[in-house]
Every structure is written in structure tokens, then in C-alpha cells.
Short mmCIF file of C-alpha atoms in Angstrom, two decimals:
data_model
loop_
_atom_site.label_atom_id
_atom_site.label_comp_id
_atom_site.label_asym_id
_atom_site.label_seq_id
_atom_site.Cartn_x
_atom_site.Cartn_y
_atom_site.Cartn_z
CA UNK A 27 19.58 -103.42 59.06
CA UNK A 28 16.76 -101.18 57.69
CA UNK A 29 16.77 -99.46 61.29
CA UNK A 30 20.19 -98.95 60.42
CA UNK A 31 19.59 -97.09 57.57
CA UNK A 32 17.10 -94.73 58.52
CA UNK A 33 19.05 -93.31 60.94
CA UNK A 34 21.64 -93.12 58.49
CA UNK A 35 19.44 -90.95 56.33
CA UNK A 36 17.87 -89.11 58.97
CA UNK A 37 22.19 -87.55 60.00
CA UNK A 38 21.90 -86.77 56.71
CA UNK A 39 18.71 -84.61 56.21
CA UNK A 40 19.72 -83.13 59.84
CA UNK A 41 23.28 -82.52 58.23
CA UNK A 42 22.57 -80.69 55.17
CA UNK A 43 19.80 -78.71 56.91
CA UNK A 44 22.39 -77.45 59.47
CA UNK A 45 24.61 -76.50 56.44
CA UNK A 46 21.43 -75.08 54.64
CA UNK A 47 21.32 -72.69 57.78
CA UNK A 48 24.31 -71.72 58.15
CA UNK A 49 25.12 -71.00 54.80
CA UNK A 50 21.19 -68.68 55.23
CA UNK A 51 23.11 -67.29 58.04
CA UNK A 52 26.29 -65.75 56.55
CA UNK A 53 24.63 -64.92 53.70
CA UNK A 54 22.57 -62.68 55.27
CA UNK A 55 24.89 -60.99 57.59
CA UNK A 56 27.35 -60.70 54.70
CA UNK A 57 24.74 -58.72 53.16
CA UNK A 58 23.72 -56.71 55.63
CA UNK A 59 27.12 -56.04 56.21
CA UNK A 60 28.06 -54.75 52.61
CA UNK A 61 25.00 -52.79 52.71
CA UNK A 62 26.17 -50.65 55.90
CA UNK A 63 29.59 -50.25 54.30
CA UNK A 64 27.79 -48.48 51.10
CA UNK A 65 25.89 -46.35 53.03
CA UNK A 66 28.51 -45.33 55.03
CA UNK A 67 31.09 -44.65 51.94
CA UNK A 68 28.08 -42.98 50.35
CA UNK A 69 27.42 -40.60 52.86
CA UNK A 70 32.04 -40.06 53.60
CA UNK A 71 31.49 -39.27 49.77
CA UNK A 72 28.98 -36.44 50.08
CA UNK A 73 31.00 -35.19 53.41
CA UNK A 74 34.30 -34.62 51.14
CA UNK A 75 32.24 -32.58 48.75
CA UNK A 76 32.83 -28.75 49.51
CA UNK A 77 29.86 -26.83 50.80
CA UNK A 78 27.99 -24.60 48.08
CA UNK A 79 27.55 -21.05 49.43
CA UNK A 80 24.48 -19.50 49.75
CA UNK A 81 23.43 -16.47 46.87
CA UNK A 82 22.47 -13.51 48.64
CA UNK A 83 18.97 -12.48 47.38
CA UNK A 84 19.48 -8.24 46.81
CA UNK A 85 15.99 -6.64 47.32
CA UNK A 86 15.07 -3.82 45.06
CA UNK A 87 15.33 -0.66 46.96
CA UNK A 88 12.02 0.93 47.30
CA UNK A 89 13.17 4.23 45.65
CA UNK A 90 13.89 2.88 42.16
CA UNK A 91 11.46 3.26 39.86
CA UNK A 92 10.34 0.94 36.67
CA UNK A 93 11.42 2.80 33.62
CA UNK A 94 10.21 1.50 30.16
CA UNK A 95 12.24 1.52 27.79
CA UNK A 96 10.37 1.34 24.07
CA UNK A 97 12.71 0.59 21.25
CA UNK A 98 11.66 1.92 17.92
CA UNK A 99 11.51 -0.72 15.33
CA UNK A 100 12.49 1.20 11.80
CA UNK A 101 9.85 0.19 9.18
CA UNK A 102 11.44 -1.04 6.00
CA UNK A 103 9.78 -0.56 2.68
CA UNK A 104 11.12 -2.16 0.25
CA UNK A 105 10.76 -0.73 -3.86
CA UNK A 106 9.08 -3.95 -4.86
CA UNK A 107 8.69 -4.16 -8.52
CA UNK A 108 4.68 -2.98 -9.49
CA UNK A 109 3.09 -6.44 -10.72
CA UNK A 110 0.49 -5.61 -13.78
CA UNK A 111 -2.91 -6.53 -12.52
CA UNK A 112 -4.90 -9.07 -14.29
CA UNK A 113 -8.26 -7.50 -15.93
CA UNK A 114 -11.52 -9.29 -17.09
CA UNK A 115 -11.23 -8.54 -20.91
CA UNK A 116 -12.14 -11.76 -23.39
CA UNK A 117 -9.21 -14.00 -24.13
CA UNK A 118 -7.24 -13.34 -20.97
CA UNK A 119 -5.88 -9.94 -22.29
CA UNK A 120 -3.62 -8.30 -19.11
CA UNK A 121 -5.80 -5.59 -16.99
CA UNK A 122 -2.30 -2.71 -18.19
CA UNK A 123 -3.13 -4.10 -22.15
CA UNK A 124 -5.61 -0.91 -23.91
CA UNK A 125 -8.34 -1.82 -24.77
CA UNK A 126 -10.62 -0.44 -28.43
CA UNK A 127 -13.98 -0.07 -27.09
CA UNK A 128 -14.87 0.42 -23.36
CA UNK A 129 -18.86 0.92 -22.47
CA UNK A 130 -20.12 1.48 -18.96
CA UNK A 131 -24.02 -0.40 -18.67
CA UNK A 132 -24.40 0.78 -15.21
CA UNK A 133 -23.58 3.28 -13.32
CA UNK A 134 -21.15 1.94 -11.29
CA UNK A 135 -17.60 0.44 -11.15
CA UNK A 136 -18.75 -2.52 -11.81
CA UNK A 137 -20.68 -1.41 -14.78
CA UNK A 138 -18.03 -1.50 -17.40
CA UNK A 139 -17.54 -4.11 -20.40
CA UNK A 140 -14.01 -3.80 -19.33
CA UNK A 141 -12.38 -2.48 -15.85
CA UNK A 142 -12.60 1.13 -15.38
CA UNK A 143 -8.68 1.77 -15.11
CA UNK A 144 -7.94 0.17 -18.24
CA UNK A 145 -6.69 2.38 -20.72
CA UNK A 146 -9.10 2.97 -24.15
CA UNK A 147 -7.25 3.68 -27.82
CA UNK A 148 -10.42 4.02 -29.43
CA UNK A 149 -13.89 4.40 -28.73
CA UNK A 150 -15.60 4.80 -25.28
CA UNK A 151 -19.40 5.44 -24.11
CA UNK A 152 -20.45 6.06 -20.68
CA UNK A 153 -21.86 7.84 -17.21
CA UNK A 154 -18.69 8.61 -16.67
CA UNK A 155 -14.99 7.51 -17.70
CA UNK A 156 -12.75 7.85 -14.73
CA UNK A 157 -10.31 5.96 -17.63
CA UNK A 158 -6.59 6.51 -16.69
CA UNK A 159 -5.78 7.31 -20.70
CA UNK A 160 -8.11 7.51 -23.29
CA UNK A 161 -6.94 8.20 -27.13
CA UNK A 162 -10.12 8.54 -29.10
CA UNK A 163 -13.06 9.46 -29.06
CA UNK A 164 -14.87 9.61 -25.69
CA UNK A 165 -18.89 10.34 -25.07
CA UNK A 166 -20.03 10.44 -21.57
CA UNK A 167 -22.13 12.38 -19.13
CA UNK A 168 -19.36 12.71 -17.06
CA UNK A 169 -15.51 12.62 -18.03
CA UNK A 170 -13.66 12.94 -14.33
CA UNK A 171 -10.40 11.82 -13.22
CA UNK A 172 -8.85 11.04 -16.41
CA UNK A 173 -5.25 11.34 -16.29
CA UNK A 174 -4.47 11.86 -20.06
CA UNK A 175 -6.70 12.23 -22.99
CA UNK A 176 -6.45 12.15 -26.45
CA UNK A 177 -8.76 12.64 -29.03
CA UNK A 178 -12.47 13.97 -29.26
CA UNK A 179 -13.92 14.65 -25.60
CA UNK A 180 -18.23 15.16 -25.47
CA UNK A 181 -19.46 15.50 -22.12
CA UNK A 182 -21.17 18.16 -19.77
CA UNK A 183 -18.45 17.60 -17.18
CA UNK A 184 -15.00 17.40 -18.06
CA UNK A 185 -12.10 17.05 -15.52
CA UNK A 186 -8.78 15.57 -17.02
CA UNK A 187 -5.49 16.29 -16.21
CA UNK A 188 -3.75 16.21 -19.60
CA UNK A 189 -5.57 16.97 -23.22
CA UNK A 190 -4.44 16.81 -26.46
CA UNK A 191 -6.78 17.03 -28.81
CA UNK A 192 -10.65 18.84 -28.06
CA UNK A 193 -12.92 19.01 -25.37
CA UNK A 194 -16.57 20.02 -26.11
CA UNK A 195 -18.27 20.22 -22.14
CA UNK A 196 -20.51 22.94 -20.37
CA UNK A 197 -18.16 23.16 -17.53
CA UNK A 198 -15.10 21.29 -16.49
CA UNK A 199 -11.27 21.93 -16.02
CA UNK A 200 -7.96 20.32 -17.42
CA UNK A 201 -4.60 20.74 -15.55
CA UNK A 202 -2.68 20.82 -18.82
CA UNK A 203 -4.27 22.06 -22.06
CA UNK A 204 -2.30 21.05 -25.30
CA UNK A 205 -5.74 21.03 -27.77
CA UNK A 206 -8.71 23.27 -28.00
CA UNK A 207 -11.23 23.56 -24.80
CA UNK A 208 -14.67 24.94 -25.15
CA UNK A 209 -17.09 25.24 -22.82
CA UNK A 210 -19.41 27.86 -20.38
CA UNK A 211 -16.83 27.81 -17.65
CA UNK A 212 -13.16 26.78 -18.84
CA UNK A 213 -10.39 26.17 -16.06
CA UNK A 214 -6.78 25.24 -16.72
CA UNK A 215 -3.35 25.56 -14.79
CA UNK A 216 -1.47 25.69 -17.52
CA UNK A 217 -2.66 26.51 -20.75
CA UNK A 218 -0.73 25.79 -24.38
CA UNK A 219 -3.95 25.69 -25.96
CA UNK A 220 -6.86 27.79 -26.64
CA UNK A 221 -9.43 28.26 -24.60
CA UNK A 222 -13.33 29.18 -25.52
CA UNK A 223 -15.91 30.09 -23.05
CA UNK A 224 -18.31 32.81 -21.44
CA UNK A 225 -15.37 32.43 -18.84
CA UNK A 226 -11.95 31.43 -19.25
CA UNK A 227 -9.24 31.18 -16.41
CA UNK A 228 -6.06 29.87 -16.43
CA UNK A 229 -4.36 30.28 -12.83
CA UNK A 230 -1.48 27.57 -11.39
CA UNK A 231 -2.61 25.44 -8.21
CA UNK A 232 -6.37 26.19 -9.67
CA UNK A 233 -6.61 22.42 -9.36
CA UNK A 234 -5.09 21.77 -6.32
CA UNK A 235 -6.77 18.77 -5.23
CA UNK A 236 -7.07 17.30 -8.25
CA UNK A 237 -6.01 13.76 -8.20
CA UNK A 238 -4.91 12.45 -11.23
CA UNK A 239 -2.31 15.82 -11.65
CA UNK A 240 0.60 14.68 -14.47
CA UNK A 241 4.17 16.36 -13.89
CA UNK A 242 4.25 19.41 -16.55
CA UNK A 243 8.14 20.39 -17.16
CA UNK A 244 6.83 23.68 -19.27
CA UNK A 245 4.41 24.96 -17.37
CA UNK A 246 6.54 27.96 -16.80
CA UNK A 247 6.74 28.38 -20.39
CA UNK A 248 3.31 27.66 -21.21
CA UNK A 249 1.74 30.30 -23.62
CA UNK A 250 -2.34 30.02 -24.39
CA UNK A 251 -5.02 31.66 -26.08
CA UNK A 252 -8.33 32.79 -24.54
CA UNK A 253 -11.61 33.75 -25.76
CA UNK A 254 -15.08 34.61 -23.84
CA UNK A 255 -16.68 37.15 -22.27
CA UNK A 256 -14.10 36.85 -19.33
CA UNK A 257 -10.38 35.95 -19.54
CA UNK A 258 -8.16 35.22 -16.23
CA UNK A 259 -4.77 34.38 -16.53
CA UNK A 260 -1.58 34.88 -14.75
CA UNK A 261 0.61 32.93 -17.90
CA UNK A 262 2.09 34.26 -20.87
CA UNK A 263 -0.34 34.27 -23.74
CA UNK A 264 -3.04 36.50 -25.64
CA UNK A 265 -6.47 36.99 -24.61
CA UNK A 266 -9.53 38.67 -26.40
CA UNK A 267 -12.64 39.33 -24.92
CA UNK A 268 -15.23 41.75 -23.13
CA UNK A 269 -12.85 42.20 -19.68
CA UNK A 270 -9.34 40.50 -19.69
CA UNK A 271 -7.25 40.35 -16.48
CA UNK A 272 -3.54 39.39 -16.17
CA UNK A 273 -1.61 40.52 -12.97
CA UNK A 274 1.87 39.99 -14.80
CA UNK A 275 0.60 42.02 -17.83
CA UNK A 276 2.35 45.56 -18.70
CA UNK A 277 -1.76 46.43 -18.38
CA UNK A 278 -3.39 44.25 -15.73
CA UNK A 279 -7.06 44.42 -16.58
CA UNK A 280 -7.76 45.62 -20.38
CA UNK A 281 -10.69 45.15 -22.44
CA UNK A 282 -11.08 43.55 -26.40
CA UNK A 283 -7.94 42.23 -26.61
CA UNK A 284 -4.53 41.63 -23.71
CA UNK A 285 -1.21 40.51 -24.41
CA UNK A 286 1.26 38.99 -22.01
CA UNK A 287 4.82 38.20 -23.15
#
């Protein structure tokens, strides 16, 4: 009976192994099989698609020659408004706010209680006052590049552009002369003051490279007094002196006294 049984169980293990194999078998070949047939559609697929022809590649002939072309950018500047710089005056006053009393300590631009382009309406002491404006009274060794001054003027240089008011120096010039200048050698452009000096001249573009020149709408009509040893003009005005020359005089060179109207 157990003999019996163990050969029963041995069919069985010998069964299902047989099954176990054949079922390896098919599996594998089934496999294989689908594996082929995607190849094979895969590559029917990529023999449907149509051919891609070739670009040509066109060498550059050697005759042509590189040209460069250069494109000129325009250079836009725009009118941006002028923003007021800030100066170094106590209390945080604005660097375009005058200022009452200016005094340069040293020598230099750096020198100065306040900046030296801030305007002065009052009193300033110096070296020199390149000030933009003054209106006042200004005492310096040195008064040069002043655009517009008003007042009382001491110095032994004086080059300003507009006066109004009087100018005591040994030698200097001032592009427009509303006031009284007095000094060895006196230069103006145009002159509708009076001028005092050993020599006086009062010629337009005297002062050509001045910088600080103001825009005079009368010069034209200017009409100025000079007296010194030596008068030169080429304006209207009346002159009296040793030797007085106007080219656009009825009498061009005349002594003691010259009109020109």
C-alpha cells in the first residue's frame, strides 16, 4: 500500500514537471516569436517613410570678397531736466541757494567756506572768486571767471563777464560794462559804462575765449565813455584823452576829446 503511493506521487511530480516544461517551452518561443514580428513591422515602418533628399552644400566662389558692412547707430540725447546740485552750506541749504558771505582759506577749490560756484548776495573775501554771480561787495586778489557781478569789485585782476556796479583793479577786462571800470589797462567788448585808465579799449570779440561770455542783445547799441591816456574803440560813444582812435568815427584818430554817434 505505501509502495503504492509513492509511485502515485512520483506520476505526479513527473506530470507537472512535464507541464512545467512545456508551458517554459511555448512561452519562450511565443516570445521570441512576437519579438521578430516587432522588429520586422518596425523596420516595414521606416521602409514606407519617404527618403529625405540630400541639401546641396554651395561653396563660396573664390572671387567674392567679405564686405563689412558698419551700421551707424544715431546717438540720442535726450533734454533731461538740469537737477540742482546739492552744496555743503550749514543746515542742508541747496548748492543753486546764494549764499551772504563766501571766504576762500586756501587757495584752492576746496578752500572755500562754501562751494566756489555758489552764487554770493553779499559779502565775499578771497584769492580769487571764480563765483558764477556775485551782488555785493567782493575783495580778492584775483576776481576771474565771474559770470555776472554786482556791486563793489577790489582786486588787481578782474575778469567778469557782466558788471553792474564798479570795478577798482590794476588790469582786467569785462565783456559787458553797465557800471564804472577803473584800472591801468581797461578792456571791454561792449561798453555802456565808463571806462578809466592809462589805457582804455573797447573792441567786440576782444574776449574771445573768455568762458563765462553772457548773451548781450544791445551790444550793437552799446554807447560808453572813456578816459586815459589812450582810448580804443570801434562803438558808439565819447572818448577824452591824450590819443583817441575810433575806425567808425567821422575822424578816426583825434586827440583831447572824440565823438562817435
Amino acid at each position: 500500500m505505501k509502495q503504492k503511493k509513492v509511485e502515485i506521487l512520483i506520476t505526479l511530480c513527473l506530470s507537472a514537471g512535464a507541464v512545467v516544461l512545456l508551458c517554459g517551452v511555448s512561452g519562450f518561443s511565443g516570445y521570441e516569436s512576437w519579438h521578430k514580428s516587432e522588429i520586422v513591422a518596425s523596420v516595414k515602418s521606416a521602409d514606407t517613410l519617404p527618403a529625405v533628399p540630400a541639401v546641396p552644400v554651395v561653396e563660396p566662389a573664390s572671387d567674392i570678397r567679405e564686405v563689412e558692412v558698419v551700421r551707424e547707430v544715431p546717438v540720442l540725447h535726450p533734454d533731461l531736466p538740469e537737477v540742482p546740485s546739492v552744496g555743503t552750506a550749514p543746515g542742508g541749504s541747496r548748492g543753486n541757494d546764494p549764499v551772504f558771505f563766501q571766504l576762500q582759506y586756501l587757495p584752492t577749490n576746496q578752500g572755500y567756506i562754501f562751494g566756489h560756484d555758489r552764487k554770493v548776495y553779499g559779502l565775499a573775501l578771497g584769492y580769487y572768486l571764480p563765483q558764477n554771480e556775485i551782488r555785493g561787495v567782493s575783495i580778492s586778489f584775483m576776481h576771474i571767471y565771474n559770470m555776472r557781478k554786482y556791486g563793489l569789485s577790489l582786486s588787481l585782476l578782474e575778469m567778469s563777464g557782466e558788471l553792474g556796479g564798479v570795478a577798482l583793479f590794476l588790469a582786467g577786462g569785462v565783456v559787458s560794462n553797465y557800471g564804472l571800470t577803473v584800472g591801468l589797462l581797461n578792456m571791454t567788448e561792449n561798453n555802456n559804462g565808463v571806462q578809466i585808465g592809462l589805457v582804455n579799449m573797447d573792441e567786440s570779440n576782444l574776449l574771445l575765449d573768455y568762458p563765462q561770455k553772457p548773451v548781450d542783445e544791445n551790444e550793437e547799441s552799446s554807447f560808453g565813455v572813456q578816459a586815459g591816456l589812450v582810448n580804443f574803440s570801434d562803438s558808439r560813444g565819447i572818448q577824452i584823452g591824450l590819443w583817441n582812435v575810433n575806425p567808425n568815427s567821422w575822424i578816426k584818430y583825434f586827440p583831447i576829446i572824440n565823438f562817435c554817434f
